[in-house]
mmCIF file of C-alpha atoms in Angstrom:
data_model
loop_
_atom_site.group_PDB
_atom_site.id
_atom_site.type_symbol
_atom_site.label_atom_id
_atom_site.label_comp_id
_atom_site.label_asym_id
_atom_site.label_seq_id
_atom_site.Cartn_x
_atom_site.Cartn_y
_atom_site.Cartn_z
ATOM 1 C CA MET A 1 53.560 -21.963 -57.333
ATOM 2 C CA GLU A 2 55.738 -19.425 -58.794
ATOM 3 C CA HIS A 3 54.090 -15.916 -60.309
ATOM 4 C CA TYR A 4 55.682 -14.589 -63.067
ATOM 5 C CA GLU A 5 54.756 -11.542 -64.899
ATOM 6 C CA PRO A 6 56.762 -9.990 -67.884
ATOM 7 C CA GLY A 7 58.659 -6.976 -66.794
ATOM 8 C CA TYR A 8 59.089 -8.149 -63.224
ATOM 9 C CA PRO A 9 61.564 -10.406 -62.118
ATOM 10 C CA VAL A 10 61.104 -13.417 -59.976
ATOM 11 C CA ASP A 11 62.649 -13.452 -56.267
ATOM 12 C CA ASN A 12 63.979 -16.911 -55.375
ATOM 13 C CA ARG A 13 65.802 -15.204 -52.276
ATOM 14 C CA THR A 14 64.968 -16.405 -48.825
ATOM 15 C CA ASP A 15 63.166 -13.743 -47.122
ATOM 16 C CA GLY A 16 65.903 -13.032 -44.396
ATOM 17 C CA MET A 17 67.951 -12.011 -47.730
ATOM 18 C CA ARG A 18 65.048 -9.563 -49.136
ATOM 19 C CA ARG A 19 64.880 -7.940 -45.255
ATOM 20 C CA ARG A 20 68.531 -7.687 -44.887
ATOM 21 C CA ALA A 21 68.680 -6.091 -48.309
ATOM 22 C CA PHE A 22 65.803 -3.566 -48.051
ATOM 23 C CA GLN A 23 67.275 -2.576 -44.405
ATOM 24 C CA SER A 24 70.537 -1.706 -46.185
ATOM 25 C CA HIS A 25 72.146 1.538 -46.673
ATOM 26 C CA LEU A 26 71.219 1.729 -51.012
ATOM 27 C CA GLY A 27 68.183 -0.571 -49.743
ATOM 28 C CA ASP A 28 67.281 -3.440 -52.265
ATOM 29 C CA PHE A 29 69.678 -2.544 -55.301
ATOM 30 C CA GLU A 30 69.612 -6.411 -56.435
ATOM 31 C CA LEU A 31 66.102 -6.018 -56.852
ATOM 32 C CA ALA A 32 65.852 -2.824 -58.609
ATOM 33 C CA ALA A 33 68.634 -4.014 -60.765
ATOM 34 C CA ALA A 34 66.684 -7.401 -61.547
ATOM 35 C CA ARG A 35 63.433 -4.695 -62.562
ATOM 36 C CA VAL A 36 65.512 -2.785 -64.982
ATOM 37 C CA VAL A 37 66.680 -6.156 -66.486
ATOM 38 C CA ALA A 38 63.330 -7.356 -67.045
ATOM 39 C CA ARG A 39 61.429 -4.424 -68.659
ATOM 40 C CA LEU A 40 64.979 -4.224 -71.064
ATOM 41 C CA THR A 41 64.758 -7.847 -72.228
ATOM 42 C CA GLY A 42 61.063 -8.699 -71.621
ATOM 43 C CA GLU A 43 62.399 -12.090 -70.789
ATOM 44 C CA ARG A 44 62.413 -14.111 -67.552
ATOM 45 C CA VAL A 45 64.299 -12.911 -64.998
ATOM 46 C CA VAL A 46 65.216 -14.609 -61.754
ATOM 47 C CA LEU A 47 67.196 -13.577 -58.753
ATOM 48 C CA GLN A 48 68.095 -16.929 -58.362
ATOM 49 C CA ASP A 49 71.163 -16.552 -55.614
ATOM 50 C CA ASP A 50 68.964 -17.856 -52.196
ATOM 51 C CA ASN A 51 72.633 -18.955 -50.697
ATOM 52 C CA SER A 52 71.851 -22.719 -51.525
ATOM 53 C CA ALA A 53 75.063 -22.948 -53.180
ATOM 54 C CA PRO A 54 78.667 -21.274 -53.246
ATOM 55 C CA ALA A 55 79.561 -18.325 -55.981
ATOM 56 C CA MET A 56 75.941 -18.077 -57.288
ATOM 57 C CA VAL A 57 75.405 -15.342 -59.884
ATOM 58 C CA ASP A 58 72.557 -12.837 -58.348
ATOM 59 C CA ILE A 59 70.345 -12.909 -61.672
ATOM 60 C CA ARG A 60 69.530 -15.632 -64.397
ATOM 61 C CA ILE A 61 68.011 -14.094 -67.513
ATOM 62 C CA ASP A 62 66.147 -16.780 -69.188
ATOM 63 C CA TYR A 63 65.795 -16.940 -72.954
ATOM 64 C CA PRO A 64 63.521 -19.159 -74.921
ATOM 65 C CA ASP A 65 65.830 -19.692 -77.774
ATOM 66 C CA ARG A 66 69.300 -19.818 -76.272
ATOM 67 C CA SER A 67 71.271 -20.394 -73.330
ATOM 68 C CA PRO A 68 70.717 -18.285 -70.206
ATOM 69 C CA GLY A 69 72.547 -15.094 -69.385
ATOM 70 C CA TYR A 70 73.815 -14.164 -65.963
ATOM 71 C CA VAL A 71 74.163 -10.709 -64.367
ATOM 72 C CA GLU A 72 76.505 -10.114 -60.741
ATOM 73 C CA VAL A 73 75.069 -7.236 -59.118
ATOM 74 C CA VAL A 74 77.750 -5.319 -56.980
ATOM 75 C CA THR A 75 77.964 -1.587 -55.531
ATOM 76 C CA ASP A 76 80.726 0.812 -55.704
ATOM 77 C CA ILE A 77 80.380 2.229 -52.046
ATOM 78 C CA ASP A 78 82.838 2.630 -49.394
ATOM 79 C CA ARG A 79 81.998 0.212 -46.352
ATOM 80 C CA SER A 80 83.028 2.985 -43.715
ATOM 81 C CA TYR A 81 80.451 5.331 -45.745
ATOM 82 C CA ALA A 82 78.104 2.585 -45.864
ATOM 83 C CA ALA A 83 78.137 2.285 -41.877
ATOM 84 C CA MET A 84 78.342 6.163 -41.448
ATOM 85 C CA ALA A 85 74.842 6.446 -43.877
ATOM 86 C CA SER A 86 73.157 3.589 -41.997
ATOM 87 C CA ALA A 87 73.810 5.305 -38.846
ATOM 88 C CA ILE A 88 72.875 8.725 -39.977
ATOM 89 C CA ARG A 89 69.866 7.841 -42.248
ATOM 90 C CA GLY A 90 68.671 10.816 -43.600
ATOM 91 C CA GLN A 91 69.789 13.376 -40.663
ATOM 92 C CA VAL A 92 69.686 12.443 -36.450
ATOM 93 C CA GLN A 93 68.703 15.402 -34.392
ATOM 94 C CA VAL A 94 70.335 15.771 -31.498
ATOM 95 C CA PRO A 95 68.448 18.616 -28.579
ATOM 96 C CA THR A 96 70.694 21.516 -27.744
ATOM 97 C CA PRO A 97 67.972 23.769 -26.244
ATOM 98 C CA GLU A 98 70.528 25.646 -24.099
ATOM 99 C CA LEU A 99 72.192 27.107 -27.635
ATOM 100 C CA GLY A 100 69.271 28.797 -28.893
ATOM 101 C CA ARG A 101 70.582 28.099 -32.322
ATOM 102 C CA VAL A 102 69.748 25.052 -34.688
ATOM 103 C CA TRP A 103 73.166 23.608 -36.459
ATOM 104 C CA TYR A 104 73.650 22.081 -39.437
ATOM 105 C CA VAL A 105 76.779 19.370 -38.814
ATOM 106 C CA THR A 106 77.908 16.984 -42.028
ATOM 107 C CA VAL A 107 80.129 14.301 -40.868
ATOM 108 C CA SER A 108 82.147 11.808 -42.979
ATOM 109 C CA PRO A 109 82.755 8.264 -42.749
ATOM 110 C CA ALA A 110 85.988 8.807 -40.075
ATOM 111 C CA ALA A 111 83.224 10.179 -37.743
ATOM 112 C CA ASN A 112 82.158 8.285 -34.706
ATOM 113 C CA ILE A 113 78.567 8.815 -34.504
ATOM 114 C CA LYS A 114 77.630 7.483 -31.055
ATOM 115 C CA GLN A 115 80.466 9.550 -29.640
ATOM 116 C CA LEU A 116 79.818 12.650 -31.995
ATOM 117 C CA LYS A 117 76.215 12.592 -30.477
ATOM 118 C CA ARG A 118 76.877 12.605 -26.751
ATOM 119 C CA GLU A 119 79.629 15.468 -27.317
ATOM 120 C CA LEU A 120 77.904 17.886 -29.690
ATOM 121 C CA PRO A 121 76.116 19.874 -27.265
ATOM 122 C CA ASP A 122 78.847 21.035 -25.410
ATOM 123 C CA ARG A 123 81.423 20.883 -28.376
ATOM 124 C CA LEU A 124 78.989 23.520 -30.295
ATOM 125 C CA ALA A 125 78.744 25.504 -27.404
ATOM 126 C CA ASN A 126 82.221 26.014 -27.239
ATOM 127 C CA VAL A 127 82.293 26.938 -30.880
ATOM 128 C CA GLN A 128 79.367 29.486 -30.193
ATOM 129 C CA LEU A 129 81.485 31.257 -27.225
ATOM 130 C CA SER A 130 84.274 32.036 -30.189
ATOM 131 C CA GLY A 131 81.814 33.604 -32.336
ATOM 132 C CA ALA A 132 82.084 31.203 -35.206
ATOM 133 C CA LEU A 133 78.563 30.946 -35.961
ATOM 134 C CA PHE A 134 79.071 29.906 -39.803
ATOM 135 C CA GLU A 135 75.824 31.806 -40.877
ATOM 136 C CA THR A 136 77.434 32.645 -44.551
ATOM 137 C CA VAL A 137 78.488 28.972 -45.594
ATOM 138 C CA ALA A 138 81.024 28.393 -48.299
ATOM 139 C CA TRP A 139 81.215 25.203 -49.929
ATOM 140 C CA GLU A 140 84.563 24.153 -49.204
ATOM 141 C CA GLN A 141 85.398 25.210 -45.502
ATOM 142 C CA HIS A 142 88.468 23.610 -44.220
ATOM 143 C CA LEU A 143 87.627 23.250 -40.858
ATOM 144 C CA ASN A 144 90.602 21.646 -39.950
ATOM 145 C CA LEU A 145 92.326 24.925 -40.804
ATOM 146 C CA HIS A 146 89.694 26.959 -39.136
ATOM 147 C CA ASP A 147 91.025 29.730 -36.650
ATOM 148 C CA VAL A 148 89.096 28.697 -34.014
ATOM 149 C CA GLU A 149 90.390 25.638 -31.892
ATOM 150 C CA ALA A 150 86.741 24.138 -30.763
ATOM 151 C CA VAL A 151 86.388 24.102 -34.774
ATOM 152 C CA ARG A 152 89.151 22.603 -35.853
ATOM 153 C CA ALA A 153 88.617 19.825 -32.778
ATOM 154 C CA LEU A 154 85.133 18.815 -34.228
ATOM 155 C CA ALA A 155 87.169 18.679 -37.651
ATOM 156 C CA ALA A 156 89.203 16.099 -35.917
ATOM 157 C CA SER A 157 86.153 13.850 -35.062
ATOM 158 C CA GLY A 158 84.747 13.576 -38.440
ATOM 159 C CA VAL A 159 82.953 17.060 -38.934
ATOM 160 C CA VAL A 160 83.527 18.307 -42.164
ATOM 161 C CA ARG A 161 80.701 21.499 -42.927
ATOM 162 C CA LEU A 162 79.009 23.561 -40.101
ATOM 163 C CA ALA A 163 76.402 25.825 -40.189
ATOM 164 C CA SER A 164 73.935 27.634 -37.909
ATOM 165 C CA ARG A 165 70.908 29.791 -37.595
ATOM 166 C CA PRO A 166 68.657 31.320 -34.850
ATOM 167 C CA VAL A 167 65.681 29.402 -33.717
ATOM 168 C CA VAL A 168 62.161 30.748 -34.807
ATOM 169 C CA THR A 169 59.074 30.876 -32.681
ATOM 170 C CA ASP A 170 58.438 28.105 -30.760
ATOM 171 C CA GLU A 171 61.527 26.168 -31.890
ATOM 172 C CA GLU A 172 64.203 24.789 -29.602
ATOM 173 C CA GLY A 173 67.947 24.694 -30.233
ATOM 174 C CA LYS A 174 69.131 21.701 -31.803
ATOM 175 C CA ALA A 175 71.914 19.833 -33.693
ATOM 176 C CA ILE A 176 71.047 18.162 -36.818
ATOM 177 C CA MET A 177 73.738 15.253 -38.260
ATOM 178 C CA TYR A 178 73.786 14.602 -41.920
ATOM 179 C CA GLY A 179 76.478 12.174 -43.990
ATOM 180 C CA LYS A 180 78.443 13.544 -46.087
ATOM 181 C CA GLY A 181 77.716 13.238 -49.871
ATOM 182 C CA ALA A 182 79.197 13.237 -53.307
ATOM 183 C CA GLY A 183 79.857 17.189 -54.447
ATOM 184 C CA GLY A 184 81.883 18.967 -56.168
ATOM 185 C CA PRO A 185 82.160 20.907 -59.897
ATOM 186 C CA ALA A 186 79.025 20.514 -62.142
ATOM 187 C CA GLY A 187 79.671 19.251 -65.081
ATOM 188 C CA GLN A 188 79.507 15.936 -67.650
ATOM 189 C CA ASN A 189 82.949 14.095 -67.913
ATOM 190 C CA TRP A 190 83.110 11.257 -69.667
ATOM 191 C CA ASP A 191 86.583 10.506 -69.230
ATOM 192 C CA ALA A 192 86.091 10.710 -65.703
ATOM 193 C CA PHE A 193 83.533 8.157 -65.524
ATOM 194 C CA ASN A 194 85.412 5.585 -68.369
ATOM 195 C CA ASP A 195 88.368 5.819 -66.088
ATOM 196 C CA TRP A 196 86.773 5.251 -63.040
ATOM 197 C CA LEU A 197 84.480 2.089 -64.766
ATOM 198 C CA ALA A 198 87.627 0.192 -65.861
ATOM 199 C CA THR A 199 89.390 0.847 -62.657
ATOM 200 C CA PHE A 200 86.593 -0.710 -60.892
ATOM 201 C CA LEU A 201 85.856 -3.385 -63.315
ATOM 202 C CA HIS A 202 89.298 -4.582 -62.928
ATOM 203 C CA ASP A 203 90.047 -3.920 -59.698
ATOM 204 C CA PRO A 204 91.185 -6.478 -57.380
ATOM 205 C CA ARG A 205 88.156 -6.312 -55.106
ATOM 206 C CA GLN A 206 86.032 -7.463 -57.763
ATOM 207 C CA VAL A 207 87.851 -10.487 -58.311
ATOM 208 C CA ASP A 208 84.293 -12.844 -56.952
ATOM 209 C CA VAL A 209 82.071 -10.932 -59.146
ATOM 210 C CA ARG A 210 84.516 -11.686 -62.216
ATOM 211 C CA ALA A 211 85.435 -15.416 -61.285
ATOM 212 C CA LYS A 212 81.062 -15.916 -60.753
ATOM 213 C CA LEU A 213 80.588 -14.446 -64.359
ATOM 214 C CA ALA A 214 83.155 -16.674 -65.759
ATOM 215 C CA ALA A 215 82.044 -19.880 -64.003
ATOM 216 C CA THR A 216 78.980 -19.756 -65.771
ATOM 217 C CA ASP A 217 80.583 -20.505 -69.104
ATOM 218 C CA ALA A 218 77.435 -18.239 -70.542
ATOM 219 C CA VAL A 219 77.899 -16.078 -73.504
ATOM 220 C CA ASP A 220 76.292 -12.878 -71.929
ATOM 221 C CA ARG A 221 77.966 -12.048 -68.885
ATOM 222 C CA HIS A 222 76.677 -9.209 -67.103
ATOM 223 C CA ALA A 223 77.970 -6.609 -64.778
ATOM 224 C CA PHE A 224 75.452 -4.412 -63.208
ATOM 225 C CA ILE A 225 77.239 -1.842 -61.295
ATOM 226 C CA GLY A 226 75.545 0.490 -58.905
ATOM 227 C CA MET A 227 77.252 3.806 -58.404
ATOM 228 C CA SER A 228 76.854 5.741 -54.513
ATOM 229 C CA PHE A 229 77.850 8.933 -53.024
ATOM 230 C CA SER A 230 81.119 7.420 -52.101
ATOM 231 C CA THR A 231 81.645 7.139 -56.111
ATOM 232 C CA PRO A 232 84.579 9.632 -57.405
ATOM 233 C CA TRP A 233 81.900 12.809 -57.596
ATOM 234 C CA ALA A 234 83.097 13.671 -61.451
ATOM 235 C CA ALA A 235 82.219 9.949 -62.836
ATOM 236 C CA TYR A 236 78.932 9.983 -60.172
ATOM 237 C CA HIS A 237 77.598 13.660 -61.364
ATOM 238 C CA THR A 238 77.937 12.671 -65.084
ATOM 239 C CA LEU A 239 75.220 10.071 -64.827
ATOM 240 C CA SER A 240 72.740 13.446 -63.177
ATOM 241 C CA ASP A 241 69.953 13.280 -64.510
ATOM 242 C CA ASP A 242 70.613 17.093 -65.121
ATOM 243 C CA TYR A 243 72.362 15.548 -68.350
ATOM 244 C CA GLN A 244 71.488 13.282 -71.777
ATOM 245 C CA GLY A 245 74.468 11.870 -73.740
ATOM 246 C CA LEU A 246 76.275 8.781 -73.867
ATOM 247 C CA PRO A 247 79.800 7.870 -73.558
ATOM 248 C CA SER A 248 81.517 7.723 -76.904
ATOM 249 C CA ARG A 249 83.903 5.010 -76.621
ATOM 250 C CA PRO A 250 83.414 1.648 -75.298
ATOM 251 C CA PRO A 251 84.365 0.514 -71.808
ATOM 252 C CA LYS A 252 87.265 -1.382 -71.353
ATOM 253 C CA VAL A 253 85.808 -4.826 -70.179
ATOM 254 C CA PRO A 254 87.780 -7.417 -68.336
ATOM 255 C CA ALA A 255 87.463 -10.843 -70.473
ATOM 256 C CA GLU A 256 84.957 -12.107 -67.781
ATOM 257 C CA VAL A 257 82.302 -9.310 -68.621
ATOM 258 C CA THR A 258 80.923 -9.162 -71.854
ATOM 259 C CA HIS A 259 77.685 -6.642 -70.823
ATOM 260 C CA VAL A 260 77.841 -3.587 -68.620
ATOM 261 C CA TRP A 261 74.937 -1.569 -66.866
ATOM 262 C CA VAL A 262 75.878 1.444 -64.967
ATOM 263 C CA TRP A 263 73.548 3.095 -62.380
ATOM 264 C CA SER A 264 74.004 6.329 -60.668
ATOM 265 C CA TYR A 265 71.921 4.904 -57.644
ATOM 266 C CA PRO A 266 69.180 6.084 -56.916
ATOM 267 C CA ILE A 267 68.237 9.883 -58.243
ATOM 268 C CA GLY A 268 70.522 9.615 -61.261
ATOM 269 C CA ARG A 269 70.430 7.758 -64.889
ATOM 270 C CA CYS A 270 70.894 4.135 -66.018
ATOM 271 C CA ILE A 271 73.086 3.402 -69.140
ATOM 272 C CA ALA A 272 74.009 -0.058 -70.539
ATOM 273 C CA TRP A 273 76.745 -1.271 -72.726
ATOM 274 C CA PHE A 274 76.008 -4.397 -74.871
ATOM 275 C CA PRO A 275 78.538 -5.706 -77.718
ATOM 276 C CA GLU A 276 75.884 -5.649 -80.418
ATOM 277 C CA THR A 277 74.639 -1.837 -79.750
ATOM 278 C CA GLY A 278 77.316 -0.193 -77.697
ATOM 279 C CA TRP A 279 76.096 2.784 -75.189
ATOM 280 C CA PHE A 280 72.157 3.063 -75.140
ATOM 281 C CA ASP A 281 69.913 4.563 -72.217
ATOM 282 C CA PRO A 282 67.605 1.048 -71.187
ATOM 283 C CA SER A 283 64.595 3.348 -70.637
ATOM 284 C CA THR A 284 64.340 4.568 -74.448
ATOM 285 C CA ARG A 285 64.063 0.953 -74.970
ATOM 286 C CA TRP A 286 61.716 -1.137 -72.434
ATOM 287 C CA ALA A 287 60.094 -4.098 -73.673
ATOM 288 C CA THR A 288 57.152 -4.012 -70.774
ATOM 289 C CA ALA A 289 55.698 -2.170 -68.821
#
């Protein structure tokens, strides 16, 4: 028997779908999005896409007094970035006891992680022999322009930042690999946010999102967008928890979309735009716990 509790979505997906979603780079973003929709609306929200029919919209909102609304969940994430981030999973440590240092190696989506792991000890040994220890680290390093050939070779392999320090007592040398994250100047930039959102919603790559919503012929057709570290920095950082405020103008939505949610996932703010209310912060309007 189906269990329903206000504020929590009903999940009709298969066990395999839930497991794959949980194991992905962003985790189960569909479930997180459905929880936000359920908390805000207070209605029965169903994760309905169980792959039993083609082009089924991800989420259905069951209203007691009118026809259902539908929500399609989509993330703005570059596939190569997702592959890199899944391979790194936070960080990867490569033992390099012979180096006597701890190296911090940040890689881009262009890096071949398996190959780089095998080659790092020798490559970093060459960097150390050159005297380039990167003990003082600038934000913009431009390793591809470095004077040392061994450093430029690492850059050509997808390494974008380097730092190191001597080992401490009872510690062995190692290289710690990180995936490249978003970064850039601090500051809230609603113009950059609006430009990114308009481009994303109208992008040919989102044609399936628009088509699935249009096919419902519903009055309420929501696009729930998850930003990621591969979203342009100025737009992504604008929804940082460090800031408040909302966009001053409505989004440029395609005809197939009537409502928009944007979440700087997983550590930023979620905001939404409804045609009858404009932009708002759902966390200030929860209908349920």
